Amino acid sequence: MKTFVYSTHTYEKIYLEEAQNNLVKLTLSSKSLNMATVNLCKGYTAISIFTTDLVTAPILEQLHENGVRFIALRSVGYDHVSLEKASELNIKVANVPHYSPNAIAEHAVLLILSLVRKLKIGQQLMGQNDFRLDQLIGFDLKGKTIGIIGTGLIGSTFAAILHGFGCKILAYDIQENQKLKEETGISYTSLENICEKSDVISIHCPLNNATQHLFNAHLFEQMKNNVIIINTARGGIINTKDLLDALKTGKIGAAGLDVYEHEKAIFFEKRQDSKLTDQLFETLRKQPNVLITCHQAFLTKEALQEIAKTTINNLVEWSENSNSNNEVTF
Ligand code: NAD
């Protein structure tokens, strides 16, 4: 299957090249998918895209006209694709439903520990040859209450790690994970109760209509003072403006964000020559108690190998019988 790969990053090239085989031939391009580049895939039956490629209805119509019938996502999330339109046009879409949930779960733990132990402030002081410790008092995680929103693959891996730290774990999900309950003794409860009791709240649910801006001023108000918020899921789950306000009033003690609501216009590109116009992002990243990583939670060797392998497998399945086990539907 001839596949045009949009938004190929240097870091993933070697893994994609290694994974391709005689059934799937990839053409790698660093160009992102948009109206100006959509015709690059003319003559290809399949394309592969990244989370920054917005696949809207007009793009899908053009893809269809170009002969594209399959879209292999190199991500878990598929909120960037209009699945309704894809299904209407009979274009199949498959994701990589799992690839090292540890990569993301461990990154969430990294954000928590860095914030709890004031790593950002400490590094800034060190840069000024100030080696005093007075601003760097942290707290033990053992015995603290961690609230987890979404206990799927990543959330449950995260829960198991925090269980090992000796934390008390509260979880909120629309579907309870019985196995996780038995293995880690976590308690499922309401979102409100999580807000009331948790010292740290970590988000691991998908972005959809129900979770868009789920974290807003109203929810922050219900949280413990000084709570730490971690988001490695999707930026749009948090109303960033409300978060900034809550950080400024001290309601929220710190935030660790691997994703940002308007990240598509910022992340994944070198932008040192162009001034960022997103004032919200600029203000947020200047806060001493906010640690932002640029959507890198997934970026481990193991995860990249797995993403490449599953992407190729999805394309192989389509080339053999037009069905893939990882199809996502509307
Ligand atoms: P998953 O599908 O295994 O788990 C998601 C969980 O969220 C499920 O248990 C589901 O029932 C729950 N959920 C759905 N709607 C909910 C709601 N309204 N309220 C509460 N819970 C809800 O997915 P996963 O592999 O654990 O990934 C979770 C998210 O992490 C993905 O959707 C993706 O957006 C994000 N992600 C981020 C990165 C990164 O690099 N930062 C990498 C991979 C995935």
XYZ file of C-alpha atoms and ligand atoms in Angstrom:
374
model
C 0.000 0.000 0.000
C 1.482 3.307 -1.110
C 1.287 5.645 1.867
C 2.075 9.339 2.059
C 3.277 10.248 5.553
C 2.540 13.814 6.623
C 4.307 15.657 9.462
C 7.221 13.241 9.706
C 9.514 14.429 12.469
C 13.237 13.705 12.444
C 12.920 11.769 15.713
C 10.510 9.187 14.234
C 12.018 8.758 10.753
C 14.331 5.899 11.625
C 11.542 3.953 13.395
C 9.153 4.352 10.438
C 11.826 3.333 7.942
C 12.718 0.279 10.008
C 9.076 -0.792 10.363
C 8.029 -0.574 6.690
C 7.964 -3.784 4.655
C 7.223 -4.992 1.141
C 3.458 -4.581 1.625
C 3.686 -0.969 2.759
C 5.795 1.629 1.039
C 6.071 4.948 2.831
C 6.832 8.355 1.341
C 7.978 10.481 4.267
C 7.298 14.216 4.208
C 7.871 16.806 6.900
C 4.949 18.844 5.551
C 1.809 19.003 7.648
C -1.591 18.247 6.140
C -3.646 21.285 5.190
C -5.404 22.727 2.143
C -2.067 23.794 0.653
C -0.511 20.325 0.954
C -3.483 18.002 0.565
C -2.717 17.316 -3.103
C 0.753 15.958 -2.319
C -0.948 12.622 -1.659
C -2.619 12.368 -5.088
C -2.210 8.797 -6.287
C -1.739 7.365 -2.794
C -4.345 5.009 -1.307
C -3.338 5.809 2.260
C -1.913 8.625 4.298
C -0.458 8.702 7.803
C -0.833 11.778 9.987
C 0.180 13.224 13.365
C -1.950 14.981 15.994
C -1.127 18.412 14.560
C -2.749 17.531 11.230
C -6.313 18.809 11.412
C -8.488 16.568 9.265
C -11.608 18.624 8.715
C -14.535 17.837 6.400
C -13.149 19.891 3.445
C -9.736 18.203 3.810
C -11.427 14.797 3.836
C -13.381 15.630 0.696
C -10.155 16.561 -1.091
C -8.382 13.448 0.224
C -11.231 11.336 -1.105
C -11.027 13.042 -4.476
C -7.294 12.288 -4.517
C -8.009 8.573 -4.066
C -7.157 8.263 -0.367
C -9.223 5.576 1.362
C -7.223 4.926 4.538
C -5.805 7.204 7.238
C -3.303 5.727 9.688
C -2.971 7.930 12.767
C 0.367 7.897 14.562
C -1.381 8.642 17.859
C -3.843 7.328 20.423
C -6.027 10.442 20.273
C -8.267 11.013 17.228
C -9.941 14.277 18.244
C -8.186 15.985 15.293
C -10.146 13.969 12.703
C -13.768 14.466 11.660
C -14.762 10.801 11.995
C -18.324 11.592 10.959
C -17.189 12.941 7.584
C -14.629 10.138 7.153
C -17.339 7.532 7.676
C -19.668 9.361 5.251
C -16.916 9.219 2.594
C -16.035 5.621 3.486
C -12.490 6.591 4.429
C -11.207 4.268 7.134
C -9.270 5.664 10.084
C -7.140 3.637 12.483
C -5.190 4.788 15.523
C -2.395 3.341 17.627
C -4.551 2.439 20.627
C -1.643 1.668 22.882
C 2.084 2.199 22.827
C 3.924 2.141 26.074
C 1.383 3.719 28.437
C 4.392 3.863 30.766
C 5.916 6.633 28.655
C 3.036 8.991 29.438
C 2.349 7.743 32.973
C 6.019 8.117 33.941
C 6.076 11.607 32.437
C 3.069 12.561 34.588
C 5.000 11.329 37.652
C 8.001 13.379 36.502
C 5.823 16.509 36.386
C 4.435 15.847 39.864
C 7.846 15.259 41.455
C 9.386 18.260 39.688
C 6.617 20.539 40.958
C 6.498 19.088 44.466
C 10.301 19.472 44.815
C 10.310 22.955 43.168
C 12.740 21.906 40.456
C 12.012 24.868 38.150
C 12.557 27.455 40.898
C 15.669 25.598 42.118
C 17.213 25.552 38.641
C 16.463 29.256 38.154
C 18.130 30.101 41.492
C 21.135 27.914 40.656
C 21.506 29.832 37.390
C 21.920 32.961 39.517
C 24.462 31.240 41.801
C 21.876 31.279 44.601
C 22.237 27.937 46.382
C 19.936 28.658 49.320
C 17.145 26.171 50.009
C 14.529 28.428 51.606
C 12.179 28.494 48.597
C 12.511 24.803 47.832
C 10.602 22.976 50.566
C 8.561 20.164 49.087
C 6.445 17.392 50.580
C 6.481 13.587 50.625
C 4.109 11.939 48.187
C 3.652 8.988 50.525
C 0.271 9.234 52.226
C -1.029 11.997 49.935
C -4.276 11.675 47.991
C -3.992 11.534 44.211
C -7.098 12.024 42.068
C -7.055 10.378 38.647
C -9.483 11.367 35.899
C -9.672 8.484 33.445
C -8.324 5.060 34.379
C -7.751 3.553 30.937
C -4.345 2.339 29.813
C -2.372 5.402 30.872
C -4.422 6.307 33.954
C -4.205 2.761 35.316
C -0.429 2.582 34.711
C -0.117 5.915 36.500
C -2.273 4.588 39.369
C -0.029 1.531 39.754
C 3.094 3.734 39.975
C 1.508 6.058 42.546
C 0.267 3.029 44.478
C 3.940 2.063 44.750
C 4.695 5.494 46.203
C 2.233 4.771 49.024
C -0.386 7.292 47.878
C -4.112 7.049 48.458
C -5.767 6.959 45.053
C -9.220 8.256 44.128
C -10.466 7.838 40.589
C -13.222 9.143 38.364
C -14.151 7.415 35.116
C -17.325 6.754 33.191
C -16.325 3.082 33.283
C -14.762 1.452 36.354
C -11.643 -0.687 35.941
C -12.301 -3.695 38.225
C -8.832 -5.214 37.763
C -7.170 -1.955 38.775
C -9.446 -1.729 41.807
C -8.373 -5.186 42.964
C -4.674 -4.626 42.246
C -4.208 -1.171 43.744
C -7.173 -0.694 46.060
C -8.169 2.541 44.347
C -11.635 3.938 45.093
C -13.917 5.253 42.384
C -15.818 8.347 43.404
C -17.436 11.492 42.002
C -15.458 14.268 40.341
C -16.625 16.595 43.130
C -15.268 14.292 45.843
C -11.940 14.014 44.011
C -11.748 17.809 43.921
C -12.517 18.059 47.615
C -9.983 15.434 48.768
C -7.037 15.361 46.355
C -3.605 16.909 46.848
C -2.745 16.166 43.221
C -5.175 15.675 40.318
C -3.925 14.061 37.120
C -5.944 14.018 33.883
C -5.917 10.870 31.702
C -9.247 10.944 29.858
C -9.748 11.737 26.161
C -10.836 15.121 24.836
C -14.418 14.958 23.635
C -17.669 16.914 24.008
C -18.065 15.718 27.587
C -14.526 16.625 28.669
C -13.962 19.887 26.752
C -13.196 22.489 29.469
C -14.214 19.970 32.151
C -11.585 21.694 34.271
C -12.871 25.241 34.636
C -13.263 27.953 37.280
C -16.286 26.204 38.788
C -14.383 22.923 39.273
C -11.202 24.642 40.492
C -13.324 26.368 43.155
C -14.264 22.959 44.577
C -10.633 21.845 44.927
C -8.387 21.908 47.982
C -6.253 25.022 48.250
C -2.802 24.465 46.752
C -3.799 21.420 44.719
C -1.401 20.381 41.954
C -2.961 19.833 38.510
C -1.273 17.546 35.983
C -2.425 17.278 32.372
C -0.752 14.862 29.976
C -4.012 14.105 28.109
C -5.265 16.955 25.915
C -5.021 20.720 26.419
C -8.685 21.403 25.662
C -9.791 19.522 28.774
C -8.639 22.525 30.817
C -9.918 26.070 30.405
C -6.430 27.576 30.448
C -7.556 31.088 31.253
C -9.428 29.828 34.326
C -6.346 27.798 35.294
C -4.129 30.865 35.128
C -6.596 32.830 37.287
C -6.710 30.007 39.846
C -2.885 29.836 39.886
C -2.702 33.581 40.451
C -5.101 33.496 43.410
C -3.184 30.556 44.895
C -6.213 28.253 44.706
C -4.089 25.993 42.550
C -0.596 25.509 43.930
C 1.095 24.343 40.736
C 0.396 22.923 37.298
C 2.343 20.443 35.199
C 1.221 20.486 31.591
C 2.458 18.356 28.731
C -0.398 19.595 26.567
C -1.832 23.049 25.998
C -5.210 24.125 24.666
C -3.781 26.069 21.700
C -0.640 23.994 21.256
C -1.149 23.286 17.553
C 0.052 26.808 16.709
C 3.124 26.464 18.940
C 4.453 22.974 19.633
C 6.564 20.651 17.464
C 8.314 23.406 15.488
C 11.397 25.548 16.015
C 10.050 29.050 16.527
C 12.984 30.946 17.987
C 12.989 33.541 15.225
C 9.326 34.308 15.417
C 7.814 35.953 18.463
C 4.974 33.973 19.990
C 1.710 35.833 19.762
C -0.116 33.664 22.289
C -0.091 35.840 25.406
C -1.886 33.246 27.504
C 0.885 30.734 26.820
C 3.591 33.343 27.459
C 2.094 34.283 30.815
C 1.541 30.675 31.776
C 5.071 29.535 31.047
C 6.564 32.419 33.050
C 4.864 31.284 36.269
C 7.418 29.722 38.654
C 4.879 27.120 39.696
C 3.959 26.041 36.149
C 5.998 23.435 34.349
C 5.202 22.991 30.676
C 6.676 20.278 28.495
C 5.879 20.465 24.795
C 3.762 17.335 24.256
C 6.727 15.040 24.787
C 5.227 12.570 27.255
C 5.059 9.887 24.548
C 8.626 10.426 23.413
C 10.513 7.295 24.460
C 12.324 4.812 22.187
C 9.906 2.082 23.189
C 6.874 4.197 22.342
C 8.286 5.353 18.986
C 9.054 1.755 17.989
C 5.564 0.690 18.980
C 3.887 3.614 17.147
C 5.793 2.811 13.929
C 5.095 -0.930 14.242
C 1.347 -0.506 14.831
C 1.009 2.138 12.094
C 2.574 -0.272 9.582
C 0.453 -3.173 10.893
C -2.726 -1.131 10.416
C -1.710 -0.418 6.816
C -0.791 -4.082 6.214
C -4.192 -5.206 7.532
C -5.925 -2.752 5.206
C -3.842 -3.854 2.234
C -4.668 -7.511 2.934
C -8.384 -7.406 3.759
C -9.521 -3.774 3.942
C -10.142 -4.055 7.688
C -7.916 -3.106 10.574
C -8.374 -4.107 14.207
C -7.577 -0.569 15.273
C -10.221 1.266 13.274
C -11.872 4.150 15.084
C -15.420 4.948 14.157
C -17.864 7.780 14.602
P -7.854 4.934 27.157
O -8.929 4.966 26.133
O -7.180 3.647 27.461
O -8.408 5.536 28.536
C -9.209 6.679 28.616
C -10.088 6.525 29.846
O -10.835 7.727 29.997
C -11.091 5.370 29.724
O -11.066 4.566 30.878
C -12.434 6.083 29.563
O -13.537 5.359 30.107
C -12.163 7.368 30.340
N -13.107 8.437 30.007
C -13.712 8.688 28.825
N -14.537 9.736 28.940
C -14.452 10.151 30.212
C -15.087 11.204 30.938
N -15.983 11.998 30.359
N -14.757 11.351 32.241
C -13.876 10.509 32.837
N -13.247 9.498 32.207
C -13.535 9.325 30.906
O -6.781 6.026 26.682
P -5.276 6.161 27.170
O -4.380 5.359 26.294
O -5.206 5.941 28.629
O -5.002 7.699 26.835
C -5.684 8.739 27.523
C -5.457 10.051 26.804
O -4.081 10.413 26.907
C -5.690 9.980 25.279
O -7.053 10.211 24.960
C -4.789 11.026 24.729
O -5.532 12.221 24.545
C -3.753 11.260 25.817
N -2.388 10.934 25.367
C -1.420 11.864 25.514
C -0.116 11.586 25.119
C 1.000 12.584 25.302
O 2.072 12.412 24.710
N 0.849 13.610 26.111
C 0.182 10.356 24.546
C -0.835 9.408 24.423
C -2.117 9.708 24.838
